[in-house]
mmCIF file of C-alpha atoms in Angstrom:
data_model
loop_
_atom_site.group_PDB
_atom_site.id
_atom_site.type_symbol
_atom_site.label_atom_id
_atom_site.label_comp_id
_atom_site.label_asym_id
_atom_site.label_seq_id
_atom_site.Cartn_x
_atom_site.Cartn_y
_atom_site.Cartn_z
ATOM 1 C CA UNK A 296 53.865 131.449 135.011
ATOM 2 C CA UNK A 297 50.742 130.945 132.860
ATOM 3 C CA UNK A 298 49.538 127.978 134.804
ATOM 4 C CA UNK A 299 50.086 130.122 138.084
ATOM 5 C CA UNK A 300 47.519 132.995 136.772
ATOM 6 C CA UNK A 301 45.503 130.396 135.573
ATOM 7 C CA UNK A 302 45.020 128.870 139.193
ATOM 8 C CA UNK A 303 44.095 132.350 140.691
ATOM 9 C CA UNK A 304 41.057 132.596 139.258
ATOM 10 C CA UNK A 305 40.088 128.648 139.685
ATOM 11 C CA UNK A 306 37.117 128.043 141.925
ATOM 12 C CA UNK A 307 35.978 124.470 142.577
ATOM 13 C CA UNK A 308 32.712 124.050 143.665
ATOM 14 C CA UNK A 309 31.975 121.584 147.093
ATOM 15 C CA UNK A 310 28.272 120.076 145.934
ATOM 16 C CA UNK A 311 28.625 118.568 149.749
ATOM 17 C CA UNK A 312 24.703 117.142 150.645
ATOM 18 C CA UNK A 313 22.381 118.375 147.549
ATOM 19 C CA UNK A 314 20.959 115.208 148.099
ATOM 20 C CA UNK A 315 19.630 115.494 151.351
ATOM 21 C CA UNK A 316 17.247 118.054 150.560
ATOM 22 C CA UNK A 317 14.622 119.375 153.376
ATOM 23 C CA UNK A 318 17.002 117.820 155.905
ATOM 24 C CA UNK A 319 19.288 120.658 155.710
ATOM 25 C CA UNK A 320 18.533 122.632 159.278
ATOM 26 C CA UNK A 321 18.278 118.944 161.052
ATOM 27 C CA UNK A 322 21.856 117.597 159.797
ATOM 28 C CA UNK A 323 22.776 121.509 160.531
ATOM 29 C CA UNK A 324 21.917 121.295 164.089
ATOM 30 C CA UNK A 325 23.190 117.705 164.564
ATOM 31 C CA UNK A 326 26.279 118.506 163.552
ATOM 32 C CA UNK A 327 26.603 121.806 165.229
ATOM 33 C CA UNK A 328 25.724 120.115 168.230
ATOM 34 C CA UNK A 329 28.536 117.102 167.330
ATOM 35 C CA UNK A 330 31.588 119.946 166.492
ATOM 36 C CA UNK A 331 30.400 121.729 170.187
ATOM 37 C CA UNK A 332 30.764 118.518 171.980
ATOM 38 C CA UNK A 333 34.260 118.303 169.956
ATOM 39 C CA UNK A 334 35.635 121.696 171.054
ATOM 40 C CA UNK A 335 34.027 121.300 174.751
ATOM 41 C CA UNK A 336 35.425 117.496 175.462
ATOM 42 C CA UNK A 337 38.257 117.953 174.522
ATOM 43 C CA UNK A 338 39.412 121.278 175.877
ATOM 44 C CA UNK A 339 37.668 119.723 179.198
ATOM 45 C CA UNK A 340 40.422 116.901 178.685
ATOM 46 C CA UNK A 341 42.858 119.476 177.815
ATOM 47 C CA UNK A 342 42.177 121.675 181.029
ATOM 48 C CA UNK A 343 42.114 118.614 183.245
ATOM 49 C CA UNK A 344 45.414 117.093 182.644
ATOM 50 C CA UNK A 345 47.202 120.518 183.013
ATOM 51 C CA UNK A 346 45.591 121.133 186.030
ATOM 52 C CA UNK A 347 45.979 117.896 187.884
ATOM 53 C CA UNK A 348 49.772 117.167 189.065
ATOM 54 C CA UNK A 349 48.608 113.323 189.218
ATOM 55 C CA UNK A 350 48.564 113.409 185.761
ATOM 56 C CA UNK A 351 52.061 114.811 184.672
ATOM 57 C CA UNK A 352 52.399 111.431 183.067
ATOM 58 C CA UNK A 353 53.329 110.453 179.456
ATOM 59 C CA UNK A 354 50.439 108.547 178.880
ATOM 60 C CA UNK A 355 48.478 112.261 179.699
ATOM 61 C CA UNK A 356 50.780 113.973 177.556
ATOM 62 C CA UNK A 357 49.696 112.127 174.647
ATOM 63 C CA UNK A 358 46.241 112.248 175.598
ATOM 64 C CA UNK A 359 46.409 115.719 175.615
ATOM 65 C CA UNK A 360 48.091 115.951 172.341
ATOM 66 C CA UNK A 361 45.519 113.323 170.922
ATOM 67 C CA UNK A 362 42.594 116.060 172.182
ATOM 68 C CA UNK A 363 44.617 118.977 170.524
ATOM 69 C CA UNK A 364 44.567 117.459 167.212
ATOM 70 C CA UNK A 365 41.079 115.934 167.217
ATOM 71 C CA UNK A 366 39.922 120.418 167.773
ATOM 72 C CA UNK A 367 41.816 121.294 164.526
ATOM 73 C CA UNK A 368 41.546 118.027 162.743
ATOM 74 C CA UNK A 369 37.633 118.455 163.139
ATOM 75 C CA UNK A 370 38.180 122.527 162.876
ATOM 76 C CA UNK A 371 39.430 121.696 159.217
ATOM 77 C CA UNK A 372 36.516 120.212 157.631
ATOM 78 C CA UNK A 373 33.406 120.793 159.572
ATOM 79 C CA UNK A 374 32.861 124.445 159.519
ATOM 80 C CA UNK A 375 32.319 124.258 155.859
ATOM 81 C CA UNK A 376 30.101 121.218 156.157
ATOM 82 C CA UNK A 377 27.867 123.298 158.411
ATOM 83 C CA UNK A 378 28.120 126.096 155.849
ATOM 84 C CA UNK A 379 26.831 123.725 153.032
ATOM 85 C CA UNK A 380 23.976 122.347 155.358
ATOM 86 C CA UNK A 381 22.590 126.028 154.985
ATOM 87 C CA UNK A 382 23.790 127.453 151.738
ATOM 88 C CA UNK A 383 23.723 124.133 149.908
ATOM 89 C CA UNK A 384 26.614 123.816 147.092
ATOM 90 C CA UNK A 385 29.770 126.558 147.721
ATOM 91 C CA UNK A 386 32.715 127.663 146.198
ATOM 92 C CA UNK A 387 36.140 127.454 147.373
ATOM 93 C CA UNK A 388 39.052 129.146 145.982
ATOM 94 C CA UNK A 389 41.824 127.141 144.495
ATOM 95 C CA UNK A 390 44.696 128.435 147.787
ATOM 96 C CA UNK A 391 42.337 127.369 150.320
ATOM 97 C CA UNK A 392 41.663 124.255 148.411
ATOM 98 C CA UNK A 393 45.502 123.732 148.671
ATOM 99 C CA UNK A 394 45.006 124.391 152.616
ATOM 100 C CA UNK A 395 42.587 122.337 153.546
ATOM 101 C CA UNK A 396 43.844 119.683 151.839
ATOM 102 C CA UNK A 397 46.961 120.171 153.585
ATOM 103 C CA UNK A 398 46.114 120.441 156.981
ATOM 104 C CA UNK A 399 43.464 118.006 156.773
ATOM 105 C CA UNK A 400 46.347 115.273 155.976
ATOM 106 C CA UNK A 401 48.431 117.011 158.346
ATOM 107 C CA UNK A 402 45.962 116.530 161.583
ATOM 108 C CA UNK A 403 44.725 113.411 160.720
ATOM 109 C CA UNK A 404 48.446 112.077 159.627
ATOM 110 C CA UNK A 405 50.035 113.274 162.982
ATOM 111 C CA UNK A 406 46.933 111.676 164.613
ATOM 112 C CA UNK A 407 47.580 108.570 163.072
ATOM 113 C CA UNK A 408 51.387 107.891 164.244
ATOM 114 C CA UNK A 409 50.613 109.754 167.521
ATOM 115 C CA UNK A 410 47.766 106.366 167.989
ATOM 116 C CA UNK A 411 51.102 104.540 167.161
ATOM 117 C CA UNK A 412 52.987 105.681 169.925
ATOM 118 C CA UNK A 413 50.518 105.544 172.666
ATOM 119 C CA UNK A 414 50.296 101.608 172.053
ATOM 120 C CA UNK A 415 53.958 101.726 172.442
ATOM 121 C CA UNK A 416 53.781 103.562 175.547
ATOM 122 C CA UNK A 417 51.176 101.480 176.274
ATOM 123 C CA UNK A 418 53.067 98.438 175.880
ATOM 124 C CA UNK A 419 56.197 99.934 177.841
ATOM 125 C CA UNK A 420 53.811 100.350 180.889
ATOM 126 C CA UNK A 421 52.479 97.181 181.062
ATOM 127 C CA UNK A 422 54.829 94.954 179.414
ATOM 128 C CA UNK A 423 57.864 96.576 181.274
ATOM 129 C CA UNK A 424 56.969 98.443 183.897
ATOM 130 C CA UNK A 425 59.895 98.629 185.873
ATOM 131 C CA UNK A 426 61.976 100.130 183.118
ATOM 132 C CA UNK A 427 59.204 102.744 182.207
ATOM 133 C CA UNK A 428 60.275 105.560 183.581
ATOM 134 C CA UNK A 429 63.713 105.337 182.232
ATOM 135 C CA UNK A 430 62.478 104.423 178.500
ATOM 136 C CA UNK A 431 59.682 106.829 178.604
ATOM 137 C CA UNK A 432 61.463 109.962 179.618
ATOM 138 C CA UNK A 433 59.959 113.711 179.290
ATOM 139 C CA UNK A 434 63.398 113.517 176.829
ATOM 140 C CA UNK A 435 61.894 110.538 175.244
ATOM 141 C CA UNK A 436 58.490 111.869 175.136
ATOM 142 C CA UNK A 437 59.286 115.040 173.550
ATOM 143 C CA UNK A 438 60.690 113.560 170.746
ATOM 144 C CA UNK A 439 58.167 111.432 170.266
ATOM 145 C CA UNK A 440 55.676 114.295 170.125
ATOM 146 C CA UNK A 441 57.713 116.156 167.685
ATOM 147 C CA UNK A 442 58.465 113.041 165.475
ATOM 148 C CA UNK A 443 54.533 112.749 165.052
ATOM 149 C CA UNK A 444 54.431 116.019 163.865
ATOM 150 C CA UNK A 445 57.432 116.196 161.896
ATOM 151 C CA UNK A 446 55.922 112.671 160.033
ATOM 152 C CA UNK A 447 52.339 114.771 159.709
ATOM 153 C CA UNK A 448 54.573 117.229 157.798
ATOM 154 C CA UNK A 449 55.963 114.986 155.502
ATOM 155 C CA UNK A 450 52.769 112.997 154.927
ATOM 156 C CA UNK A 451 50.601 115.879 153.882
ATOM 157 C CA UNK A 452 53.284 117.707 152.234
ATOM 158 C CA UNK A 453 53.635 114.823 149.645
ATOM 159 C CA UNK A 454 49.196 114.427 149.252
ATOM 160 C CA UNK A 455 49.216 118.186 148.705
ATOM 161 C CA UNK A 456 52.292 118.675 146.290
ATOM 162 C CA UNK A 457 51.142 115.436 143.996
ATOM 163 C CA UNK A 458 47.692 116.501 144.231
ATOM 164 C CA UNK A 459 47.787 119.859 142.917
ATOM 165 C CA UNK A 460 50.505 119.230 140.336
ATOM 166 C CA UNK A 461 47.717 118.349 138.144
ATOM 167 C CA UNK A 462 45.965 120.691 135.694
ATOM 168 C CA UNK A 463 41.808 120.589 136.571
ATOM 169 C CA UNK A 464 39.015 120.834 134.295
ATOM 170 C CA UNK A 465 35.783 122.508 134.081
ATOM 171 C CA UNK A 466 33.206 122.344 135.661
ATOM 172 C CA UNK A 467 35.191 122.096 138.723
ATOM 173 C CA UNK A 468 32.366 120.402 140.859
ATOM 174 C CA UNK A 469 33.715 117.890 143.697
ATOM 175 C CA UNK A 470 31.151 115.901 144.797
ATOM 176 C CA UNK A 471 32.320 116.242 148.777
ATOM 177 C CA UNK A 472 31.714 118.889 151.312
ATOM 178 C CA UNK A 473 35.492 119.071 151.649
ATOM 179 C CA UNK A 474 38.698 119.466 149.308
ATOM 180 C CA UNK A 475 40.292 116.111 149.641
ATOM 181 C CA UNK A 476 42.520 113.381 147.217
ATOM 182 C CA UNK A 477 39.735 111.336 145.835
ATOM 183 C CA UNK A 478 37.316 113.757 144.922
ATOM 184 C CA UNK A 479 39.819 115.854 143.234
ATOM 185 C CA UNK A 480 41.647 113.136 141.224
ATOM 186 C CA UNK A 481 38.090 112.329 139.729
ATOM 187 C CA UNK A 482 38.061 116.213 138.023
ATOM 188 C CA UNK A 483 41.498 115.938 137.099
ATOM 189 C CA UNK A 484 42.307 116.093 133.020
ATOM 190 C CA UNK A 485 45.341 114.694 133.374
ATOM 191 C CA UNK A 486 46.911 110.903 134.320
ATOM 192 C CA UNK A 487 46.498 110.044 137.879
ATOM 193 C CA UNK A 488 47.960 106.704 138.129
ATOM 194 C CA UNK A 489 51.187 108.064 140.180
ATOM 195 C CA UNK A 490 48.647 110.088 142.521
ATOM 196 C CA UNK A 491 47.148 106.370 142.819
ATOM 197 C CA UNK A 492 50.069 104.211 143.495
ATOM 198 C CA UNK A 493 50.769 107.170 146.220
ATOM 199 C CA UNK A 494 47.775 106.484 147.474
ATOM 200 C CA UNK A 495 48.204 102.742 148.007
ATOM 201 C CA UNK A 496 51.375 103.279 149.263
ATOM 202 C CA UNK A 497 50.866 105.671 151.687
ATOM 203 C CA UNK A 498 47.452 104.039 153.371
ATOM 204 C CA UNK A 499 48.030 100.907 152.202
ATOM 205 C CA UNK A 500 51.881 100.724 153.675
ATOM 206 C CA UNK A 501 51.988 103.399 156.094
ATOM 207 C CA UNK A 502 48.535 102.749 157.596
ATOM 208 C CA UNK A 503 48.269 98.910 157.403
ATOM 209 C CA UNK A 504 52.657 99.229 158.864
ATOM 210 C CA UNK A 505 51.421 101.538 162.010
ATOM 211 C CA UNK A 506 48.030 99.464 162.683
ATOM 212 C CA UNK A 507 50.077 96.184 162.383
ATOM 213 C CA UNK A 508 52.575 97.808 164.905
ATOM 214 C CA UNK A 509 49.632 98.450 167.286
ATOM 215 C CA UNK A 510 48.363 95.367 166.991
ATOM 216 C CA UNK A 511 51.299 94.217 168.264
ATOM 217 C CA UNK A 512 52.060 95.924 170.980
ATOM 218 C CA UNK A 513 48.323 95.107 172.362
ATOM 219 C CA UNK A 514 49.224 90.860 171.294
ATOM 220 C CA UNK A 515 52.172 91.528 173.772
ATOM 221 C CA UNK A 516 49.656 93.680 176.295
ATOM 222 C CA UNK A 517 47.080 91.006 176.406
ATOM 223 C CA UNK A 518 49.608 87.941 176.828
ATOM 224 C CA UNK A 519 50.920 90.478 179.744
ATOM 225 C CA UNK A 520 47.588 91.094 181.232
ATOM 226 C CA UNK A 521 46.398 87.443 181.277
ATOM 227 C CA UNK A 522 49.319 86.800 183.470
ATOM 228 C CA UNK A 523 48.539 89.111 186.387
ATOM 229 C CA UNK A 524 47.224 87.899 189.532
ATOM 230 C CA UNK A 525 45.562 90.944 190.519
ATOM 231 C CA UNK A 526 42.106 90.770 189.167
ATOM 232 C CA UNK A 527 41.885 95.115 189.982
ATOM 233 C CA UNK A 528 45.402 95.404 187.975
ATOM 234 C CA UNK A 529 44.041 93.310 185.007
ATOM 235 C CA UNK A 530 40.207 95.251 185.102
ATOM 236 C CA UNK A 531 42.829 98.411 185.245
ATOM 237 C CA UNK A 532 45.306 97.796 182.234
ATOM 238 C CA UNK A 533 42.390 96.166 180.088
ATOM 239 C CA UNK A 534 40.203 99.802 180.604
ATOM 240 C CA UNK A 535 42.802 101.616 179.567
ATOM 241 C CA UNK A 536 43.881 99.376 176.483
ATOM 242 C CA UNK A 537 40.433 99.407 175.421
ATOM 243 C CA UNK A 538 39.772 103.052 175.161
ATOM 244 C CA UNK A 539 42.766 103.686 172.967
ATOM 245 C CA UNK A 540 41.417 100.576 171.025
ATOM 246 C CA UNK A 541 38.140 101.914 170.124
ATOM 247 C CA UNK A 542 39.738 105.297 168.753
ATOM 248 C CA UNK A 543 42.391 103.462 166.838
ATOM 249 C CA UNK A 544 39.420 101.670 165.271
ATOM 250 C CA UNK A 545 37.117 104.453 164.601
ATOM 251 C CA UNK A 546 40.480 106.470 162.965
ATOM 252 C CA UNK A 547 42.103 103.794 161.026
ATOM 253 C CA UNK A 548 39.075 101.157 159.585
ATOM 254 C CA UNK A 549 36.891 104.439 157.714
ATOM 255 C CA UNK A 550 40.230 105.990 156.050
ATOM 256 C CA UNK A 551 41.511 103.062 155.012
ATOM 257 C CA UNK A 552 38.030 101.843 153.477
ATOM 258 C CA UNK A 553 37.880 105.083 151.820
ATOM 259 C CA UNK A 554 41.329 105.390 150.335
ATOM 260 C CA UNK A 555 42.052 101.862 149.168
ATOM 261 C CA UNK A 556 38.634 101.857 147.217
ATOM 262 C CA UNK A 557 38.813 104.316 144.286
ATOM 263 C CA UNK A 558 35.460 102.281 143.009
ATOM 264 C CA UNK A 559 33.556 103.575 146.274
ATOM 265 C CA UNK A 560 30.747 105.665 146.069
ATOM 266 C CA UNK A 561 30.140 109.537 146.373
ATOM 267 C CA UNK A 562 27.807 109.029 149.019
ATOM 268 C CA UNK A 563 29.868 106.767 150.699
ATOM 269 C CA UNK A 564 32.846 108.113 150.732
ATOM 270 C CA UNK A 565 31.074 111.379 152.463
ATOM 271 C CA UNK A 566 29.205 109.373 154.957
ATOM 272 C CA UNK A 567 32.695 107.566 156.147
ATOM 273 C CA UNK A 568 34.445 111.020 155.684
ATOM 274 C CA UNK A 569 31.975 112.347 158.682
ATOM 275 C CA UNK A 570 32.455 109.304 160.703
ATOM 276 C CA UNK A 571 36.251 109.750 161.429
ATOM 277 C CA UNK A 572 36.533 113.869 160.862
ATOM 278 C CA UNK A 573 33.406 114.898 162.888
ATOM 279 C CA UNK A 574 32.259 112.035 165.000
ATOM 280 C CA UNK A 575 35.362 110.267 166.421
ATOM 281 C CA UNK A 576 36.988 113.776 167.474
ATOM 282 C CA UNK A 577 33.563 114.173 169.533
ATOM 283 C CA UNK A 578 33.814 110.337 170.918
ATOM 284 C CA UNK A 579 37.555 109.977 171.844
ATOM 285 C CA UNK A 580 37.359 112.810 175.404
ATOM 286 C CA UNK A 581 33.798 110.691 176.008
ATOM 287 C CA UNK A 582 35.552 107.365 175.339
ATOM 288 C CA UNK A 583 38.905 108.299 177.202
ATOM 289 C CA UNK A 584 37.088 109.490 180.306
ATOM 290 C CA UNK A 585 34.633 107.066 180.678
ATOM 291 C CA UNK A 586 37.155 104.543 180.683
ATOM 292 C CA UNK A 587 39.656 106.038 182.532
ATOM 293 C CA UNK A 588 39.393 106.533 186.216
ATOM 294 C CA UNK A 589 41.923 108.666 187.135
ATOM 295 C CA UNK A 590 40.603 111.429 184.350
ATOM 296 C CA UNK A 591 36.780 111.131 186.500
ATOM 297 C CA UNK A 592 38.691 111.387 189.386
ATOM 298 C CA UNK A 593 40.964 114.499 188.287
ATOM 299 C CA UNK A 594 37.659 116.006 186.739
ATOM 300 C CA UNK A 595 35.733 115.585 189.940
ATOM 301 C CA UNK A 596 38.231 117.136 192.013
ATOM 302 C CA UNK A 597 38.549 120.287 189.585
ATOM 303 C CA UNK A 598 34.767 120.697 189.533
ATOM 304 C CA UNK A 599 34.468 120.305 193.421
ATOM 305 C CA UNK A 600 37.338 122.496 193.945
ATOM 306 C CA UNK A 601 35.703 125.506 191.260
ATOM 307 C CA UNK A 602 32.740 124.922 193.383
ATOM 308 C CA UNK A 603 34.108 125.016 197.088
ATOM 309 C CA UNK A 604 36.108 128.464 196.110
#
C-alpha cells in the first residue's frame, strides 16, 4: 500500500533532444509534417479499401489493419516528441508512463505478428493458389486478425507488468522522448537481470521466430515465382512481395538492434526509436501504393468519381 502512494506522486522526466539545441522548431516541423503524412496515408489507404468492392480481399484486410495500427502505433509516441521539440525536457506522470509503455508494445507487438501473417497469406496466394480461397476464409481471416491482437495483449502485458515491478530512483530522468524498457531499466535501483533475459527472449525468440517464419514463406514465394511463365504474373507477385518486404525490414531490423544491445547508445537508441515509430508508419501507405496497382487503380477511381459527382 506504501509503494502504491509512493508511485502517485512519481514523475519521471523525458530529457528527449536537449542535445539538439537551436534545431528545435526545424525537427518540430519535420516531424509534424512526418506524423500528418502518417494520419493522411493511411486513412487514404483505410478509406480506399472500404470503398472499393475489388478489394474485399484478405490481403486488403490486412492492409487495412496494418494502416490502423501504424495511426496509433505512431499516435503513441510522437505527440510527445513534438511536445519536447518545443518545451524541451517534460514530465510524465508515473500512470501514463505505465500507458505508454503499454500500448506502445501493444501496437508495435500486434504489428509485428500481423507482418507474420501477411507473408503467410502471401505465401497461400502464390504458392497455392487454387486452395486460397478455401484456406484463407473471412472465418480464417478473422481469427487471424484477432490472434494478432490477442498476442499484442499478451506481449505488452508481460513488458509492462515486469517493467514497473521495479522500485525507481531519483532523479527520475530517462534519457528518451518516450517511456520505454531500456531507458527505464537504466533508472531502476533494483536487479534487472530477469527484465533482461525477458528481453532477449522476447525479441530475440519471438522476433528472430516470426522474421525466420517470413523469411520462409518468401524462400517458398521466390522458388514459386521463378517458375512462372508469365513474365506480367512474375513482375505482379514480385511487386507485391516486395512492398511487404521493405516494411518488414524497416519494423523488425531497428527494434531488434535496439533491444538486443543494452550497450547501445542514448542517442542511438532515440535516433532508431524515430526510424520505426515515426517514419515507417509514414512510408508503409507510400510504399504499399506505389507498389501496388490495384490500390492506384482503386484510388484513381475514388478521386475521379468525388470529382465527376
Amino acid at each position: 500500500m506504501e509503494k502504491d502512494n509512493f508511485t502517485l506522486v512519481i514523475k519521471f522526466t523525458l530529457l528527449g533532444f536537449s542535445e539538439v539545441q537551436g534545431l528545435q522548431i526545424f525537427f518540430f516541423t519535420l516531424f509534424l509534417a512526418i506524423y500528418l503524412l502518417t494520419l493522411l496515408g493511411n486513412a487514404a489507404i483505410l478509406f480506399t479499401i472500404r470503398l472499393s468492392p475489388q478489394l474485399h480481399s484478405p490481403m486488403y484486410y490486412f492492409l487495412s489493419e496494418l494502416s490502423l495500427l501504424d495511426v496509433c502505433y505512431s499516435t503513441s509516441t510522437v505527440p510527445k516528441m513534438l511536445a519536447g521539440f518545443i518545451n524541451g525536457s517534460q514530465s510524465i506522470s508515473y500512470q501514463s508512463c505505465v500507458a505508454q509503455l503499454y500500448f506502445f508494445h501493444f501496437f508495435g507487438g500486434t504489428e509485428g505478428f500481423l507482418l507474420t501473417v501477411m507473408a503467410f497469406d502471401r505465401y497461400v496466394a502464390i504458392c497455392n493458389p487454387l486452395r486460397y480461397s478455401s484456406i484463407m476464409s473471412k472465418m480464417v481471416c478473422a481469427q487471424f486478425m484477432a490472434g494478432t491482437f490477442i498476442v499484442g495483449t499478451i506481449h505488452s502485458t508481460i513488458q509492462t507488468v515486469l517493467t514497473f515491478r521495479l522500485p525507481y530512483c531519483g532523479p527520475y530522468e530517462l534519457e528518451h522522448y518516450f517511456c520505454d524498457v531500456p531507458p527505464l531499466l537504466k533508472v531502476a535501483c533494483a536487479d534487472t537481470l530477469i527484465n533482461k533475459v525477458v528481453i532477449m527472449i522476447n525479441v530475440g525468440v519471438v522476433a528472430l521466430g516470426c522474421f525466420l517464419l517470413i523469411t520462409g514463406s518468401y524462400v517458398h514465394i521466390v522458388a514459386t515465382i521463378l517458375k512462372m511463365r508469365s513474365e506480367e504474373g512474375k513482375r505482379k507477385a514480385f511487386s507485391t512481395c516486395t512492398a511487404h518486404l521493405i516494411v518488414v525490414l524497416t519494423l523488425y531490423v531497428p527494434c531488434v538492434l535496439i533491444y538486443l544491445q543494452p550497450s547501445t547508445t542514448n542517442s542511438v537508441q532515440k535516433v532508431m526509436s524515430i526510424f520505426y515509430t515515426a517514419i515507417t508508419p509514414a512510408l508503409n501507405p507510400i510504399i504499399y501504393s506505389l507498389r501496388s496497382e490495384e490500390i492506384k487503380r482503386a484510388m484513381k477511381k475514388l478521386v475521379l468519381g468525388k470529382i465527376s459527382s
